PDB file of C-alpha atoms in Angstrom:
ATOM      1  CA  MET A  86       6.994  -9.856 -28.538  1.00  0.00           C
ATOM      2  CA  ASN A  87       6.977 -13.524 -27.861  1.00  0.00           C
ATOM      3  CA  MET A  88       4.574 -15.372 -25.787  1.00  0.00           C
ATOM      4  CA  THR A  89       7.027 -16.063 -22.910  1.00  0.00           C
ATOM      5  CA  ALA A  90       7.803 -12.511 -22.219  1.00  0.00           C
ATOM      6  CA  HIS A  91       4.183 -11.670 -22.204  1.00  0.00           C
ATOM      7  CA  SER A  92       3.241 -14.293 -19.630  1.00  0.00           C
ATOM      8  CA  GLY A  93       6.167 -13.493 -17.480  1.00  0.00           C
ATOM      9  CA  ARG A  94       4.868  -9.938 -17.396  1.00  0.00           C
ATOM     10  CA  GLY A  95       1.322 -11.180 -16.687  1.00  0.00           C
ATOM     11  CA  ILE A  96       2.457 -13.599 -13.672  1.00  0.00           C
ATOM     12  CA  LEU A  97       4.778 -10.649 -12.346  1.00  0.00           C
ATOM     13  CA  MET A  98       1.640  -8.537 -12.055  1.00  0.00           C
ATOM     14  CA  ARG A  99      -0.238 -11.187 -10.476  1.00  0.00           C
ATOM     15  CA  VAL A 100       2.341 -11.671  -7.746  1.00  0.00           C
ATOM     16  CA  ILE A 101       2.481  -7.835  -7.392  1.00  0.00           C
ATOM     17  CA  ALA A 102      -1.375  -7.727  -6.985  1.00  0.00           C
ATOM     18  CA  LEU A 103      -1.240 -10.486  -4.451  1.00  0.00           C
ATOM     19  CA  ILE A 104       1.456  -8.798  -2.135  1.00  0.00           C
ATOM     20  CA  ALA A 105      -0.757  -5.640  -2.503  1.00  0.00           C
ATOM     21  CA  ILE A 106      -3.843  -7.543  -1.323  1.00  0.00           C
ATOM     22  CA  ALA A 107      -1.986  -9.483   1.334  1.00  0.00           C
ATOM     23  CA  PHE A 108      -0.592  -6.183   2.686  1.00  0.00           C
ATOM     24  CA  GLY A 109      -3.699  -4.686   2.527  1.00  0.00           C
ATOM     25  CA  LEU A 110      -5.352  -7.438   4.809  1.00  0.00           C
ATOM     26  CA  LEU A 111      -2.806  -7.686   7.248  1.00  0.00           C
ATOM     27  CA  THR A 112      -2.753  -3.624   7.570  1.00  0.00           C
ATOM     28  CA  ILE A 113      -6.526  -3.894   8.321  1.00  0.00           C
ATOM     29  CA  ARG A 114      -6.128  -6.676  10.825  1.00  0.00           C
ATOM     30  CA  GLU A 115      -3.229  -5.182  12.719  1.00  0.00           C
ATOM     31  CA  GLY A 116      -4.457  -1.568  12.501  1.00  0.00           C
ATOM     32  CA  GLY A 117      -7.938  -2.627  13.526  1.00  0.00           C
ATOM     33  CA  ALA A 118      -7.010  -4.766  16.687  1.00  0.00           C
ATOM     34  CA  VAL A 119      -4.895  -1.630  17.998  1.00  0.00           C
ATOM     35  CA  LEU A 120      -7.813   0.924  17.178  1.00  0.00           C
ATOM     36  CA  PHE A 121     -10.812  -1.224  18.245  1.00  0.00           C
ATOM     37  CA  PHE A 122      -9.784  -4.013  20.795  1.00  0.00           C
ATOM     38  CA  ASP A 123      -8.244  -3.102  23.797  1.00  0.00           C
ATOM     39  CA  GLY A 124      -5.684  -5.793  24.618  1.00  0.00           C
ATOM     40  CA  ALA A 125      -2.549  -7.217  23.830  1.00  0.00           C
ATOM     41  CA  ALA A 126      -2.501  -5.485  20.378  1.00  0.00           C
ATOM     42  CA  ARG A 127      -2.773  -2.048  22.033  1.00  0.00           C
ATOM     43  CA  ALA A 128      -0.553  -2.845  24.755  1.00  0.00           C
ATOM     44  CA  ALA A 129       2.229  -3.954  22.472  1.00  0.00           C
ATOM     45  CA  ALA A 130       1.746  -1.018  20.146  1.00  0.00           C
ATOM     46  CA  GLY A 131       2.875   1.347  22.881  1.00  0.00           C
ATOM     47  CA  SER A 132       3.385   5.032  22.164  1.00  0.00           C
ATOM     48  CA  TYR A 133       1.652   4.823  18.910  1.00  0.00           C
ATOM     49  CA  VAL A 134       0.972   7.847  16.678  1.00  0.00           C
ATOM     50  CA  PRO A 135      -2.595   8.036  16.322  1.00  0.00           C
ATOM     51  CA  PHE A 136      -3.005   9.955  12.752  1.00  0.00           C
ATOM     52  CA  VAL A 137      -0.436   7.152  11.353  1.00  0.00           C
ATOM     53  CA  LEU A 138      -2.182   4.455  12.802  1.00  0.00           C
ATOM     54  CA  TRP A 139      -5.762   5.530  11.190  1.00  0.00           C
ATOM     55  CA  PHE A 140      -4.059   6.421   7.937  1.00  0.00           C
ATOM     56  CA  ASN A 141      -2.527   3.190   7.745  1.00  0.00           C
ATOM     57  CA  PHE A 142      -5.871   1.222   8.761  1.00  0.00           C
ATOM     58  CA  LEU A 143      -7.591   3.236   6.126  1.00  0.00           C
ATOM     59  CA  ALA A 144      -5.123   2.873   3.660  1.00  0.00           C
ATOM     60  CA  GLY A 145      -5.468  -0.864   4.017  1.00  0.00           C
ATOM     61  CA  PHE A 146      -8.523  -1.068   2.380  1.00  0.00           C
ATOM     62  CA  THR A 147      -7.142   0.899  -0.588  1.00  0.00           C
ATOM     63  CA  TYR A 148      -4.218  -1.795  -0.761  1.00  0.00           C
ATOM     64  CA  VAL A 149      -6.846  -4.339  -1.332  1.00  0.00           C
ATOM     65  CA  ILE A 150      -8.772  -2.499  -4.094  1.00  0.00           C
ATOM     66  CA  ALA A 151      -5.581  -1.359  -5.663  1.00  0.00           C
ATOM     67  CA  GLY A 152      -4.150  -5.098  -5.354  1.00  0.00           C
ATOM     68  CA  ALA A 153      -7.656  -6.145  -7.240  1.00  0.00           C
ATOM     69  CA  GLY A 154      -7.254  -3.690  -9.939  1.00  0.00           C
ATOM     70  CA  LEU A 155      -3.717  -4.597 -10.474  1.00  0.00           C
ATOM     71  CA  TRP A 156      -4.718  -8.427 -10.839  1.00  0.00           C
ATOM     72  CA  MET A 157      -7.321  -7.410 -13.031  1.00  0.00           C
ATOM     73  CA  ARG A 158      -4.891  -5.198 -15.167  1.00  0.00           C
ATOM     74  CA  ARG A 159      -6.837  -1.920 -14.898  1.00  0.00           C
ATOM     75  CA  ARG A 160      -5.078   1.298 -15.814  1.00  0.00           C
ATOM     76  CA  TRP A 161      -6.819   2.859 -12.648  1.00  0.00           C
ATOM     77  CA  ALA A 162      -4.936   0.453 -10.519  1.00  0.00           C
ATOM     78  CA  ALA A 163      -1.520   2.037 -11.490  1.00  0.00           C
ATOM     79  CA  TRP A 164      -2.772   5.407 -10.628  1.00  0.00           C
ATOM     80  CA  MET A 165      -4.138   4.064  -7.466  1.00  0.00           C
ATOM     81  CA  ALA A 166      -0.913   2.855  -6.409  1.00  0.00           C
ATOM     82  CA  MET A 167       1.097   5.862  -7.152  1.00  0.00           C
ATOM     83  CA  ALA A 168      -1.797   7.854  -5.137  1.00  0.00           C
ATOM     84  CA  ILE A 169      -0.937   5.261  -1.924  1.00  0.00           C
ATOM     85  CA  ALA A 170       2.884   5.737  -2.612  1.00  0.00           C
ATOM     86  CA  VAL A 171       2.475   9.656  -2.408  1.00  0.00           C
ATOM     87  CA  ALA A 172      -0.156   9.606   0.485  1.00  0.00           C
ATOM     88  CA  THR A 173       2.194   7.318   2.517  1.00  0.00           C
ATOM     89  CA  ALA A 174       5.205   9.196   1.873  1.00  0.00           C
ATOM     90  CA  LEU A 175       3.253  12.522   3.220  1.00  0.00           C
ATOM     91  CA  VAL A 176       2.174  10.790   5.996  1.00  0.00           C
ATOM     92  CA  PHE A 177       5.744   9.742   6.812  1.00  0.00           C
ATOM     93  CA  LEU A 178       6.878  13.010   6.320  1.00  0.00           C
ATOM     94  CA  ALA A 179       4.241  14.091   8.887  1.00  0.00           C
ATOM     95  CA  PHE A 180       5.425  11.426  11.205  1.00  0.00           C
ATOM     96  CA  GLY A 181       9.067  13.027  10.981  1.00  0.00           C
ATOM     97  CA  LEU A 182       7.714  16.243  12.016  1.00  0.00           C
ATOM     98  CA  HIS A 183       5.841  14.718  14.986  1.00  0.00           C
ATOM     99  CA  VAL A 184       9.157  13.199  15.872  1.00  0.00           C
ATOM    100  CA  ALA A 185      10.981  16.254  15.612  1.00  0.00           C
ATOM    101  CA  LEU A 186       8.456  18.183  17.674  1.00  0.00           C
ATOM    102  CA  ASP A 187       9.237  15.891  20.639  1.00  0.00           C
ATOM    103  CA  GLY A 188       6.095  13.700  20.097  1.00  0.00           C
ATOM    104  CA  ALA A 189       5.522  10.251  21.647  1.00  0.00           C
ATOM    105  CA  TRP A 190       6.476   7.550  19.048  1.00  0.00           C
ATOM    106  CA  GLU A 191       7.762   3.951  18.625  1.00  0.00           C
ATOM    107  CA  ARG A 192      10.750   2.839  16.825  1.00  0.00           C
ATOM    108  CA  ARG A 193       8.347   0.091  15.056  1.00  0.00           C
ATOM    109  CA  THR A 194       6.525   3.161  13.577  1.00  0.00           C
ATOM    110  CA  LEU A 195       9.557   4.246  11.770  1.00  0.00           C
ATOM    111  CA  ILE A 196      10.557   0.761  10.435  1.00  0.00           C
ATOM    112  CA  ALA A 197       6.725   0.308   9.380  1.00  0.00           C
ATOM    113  CA  MET A 198       6.542   3.509   7.713  1.00  0.00           C
ATOM    114  CA  THR A 199       9.774   3.160   5.748  1.00  0.00           C
ATOM    115  CA  LEU A 200       8.802  -0.456   4.752  1.00  0.00           C
ATOM    116  CA  ARG A 201       5.242   0.802   3.490  1.00  0.00           C
ATOM    117  CA  THR A 202       6.758   3.851   1.718  1.00  0.00           C
ATOM    118  CA  LEU A 203       9.544   1.512   0.050  1.00  0.00           C
ATOM    119  CA  VAL A 204       6.732  -1.149  -0.904  1.00  0.00           C
ATOM    120  CA  TRP A 205       4.295   1.198  -2.288  1.00  0.00           C
ATOM    121  CA  VAL A 206       7.167   2.972  -4.184  1.00  0.00           C
ATOM    122  CA  GLY A 207       7.902  -0.296  -5.582  1.00  0.00           C
ATOM    123  CA  ILE A 208       4.224  -1.664  -6.344  1.00  0.00           C
ATOM    124  CA  ALA A 209       3.624   1.979  -7.982  1.00  0.00           C
ATOM    125  CA  ALA A 210       6.848   1.905 -10.200  1.00  0.00           C
ATOM    126  CA  MET A 211       6.189  -1.763 -11.319  1.00  0.00           C
ATOM    127  CA  ALA A 212       2.320  -1.037 -11.827  1.00  0.00           C
ATOM    128  CA  TRP A 213       3.115   2.081 -13.744  1.00  0.00           C
ATOM    129  CA  ARG A 214       5.828   0.422 -15.955  1.00  0.00           C
ATOM    130  CA  ARG A 215       3.817  -2.948 -16.594  1.00  0.00           C
ATOM    131  CA  SER A 216       0.341  -2.552 -16.458  1.00  0.00           C
ATOM    132  CA  THR A 217      -0.204   0.925 -18.134  1.00  0.00           C
ATOM    133  CA  ALA A 218       1.456  -0.194 -21.158  1.00  0.00           C
ATOM    134  CA  HIS A 219      -0.670  -3.161 -21.620  1.00  0.00           C
ATOM    135  CA  ALA A 220      -4.046  -2.424 -19.672  1.00  0.00           C
ATOM    136  CA  PRO A 221      -7.070  -2.343 -21.627  1.00  0.00           C
ATOM    137  CA  THR A 222      -8.457   1.006 -22.358  1.00  0.00           C
ATOM    138  CA  THR A 223     -11.968   2.090 -21.254  1.00  0.00           C
ATOM    139  CA  ARG A 224     -13.470   0.862 -24.657  1.00  0.00           C
ATOM    140  CA  GLU A 225     -12.011  -2.412 -24.364  1.00  0.00           C
ATOM    141  CA  GLN A 226     -13.199  -3.335 -20.757  1.00  0.00           C
TER     142      GLN A 226
END
């Protein structure tokens, strides 16, 4: 493999890592504003679904950790990204059940969960494909 292909792969993983970290920090900020501060953010959230909001807020911390692991090209980060994708899809499924049972919800929750699921499935797929094949093993760390 030539140096250009290898460095291109490294740059792509850095971009993915930065996306994961930024997504996590934004998720923590936005979720925290609704959960912990009574004001404009909570009013704008409307009929938010509490279990979805709590999941997303707490998941934001794992997004940052996964992003840091992807930046350092650690094998566990690909597993963590996969776990985030699966957990997000399961919460999205639970949200769908909540909606089907006539629970209050906002259209923006549907859009946000669709985006989160797609983003993390994409990050997990790319991380799995790229970082696990080239991540250092435990002995090399």
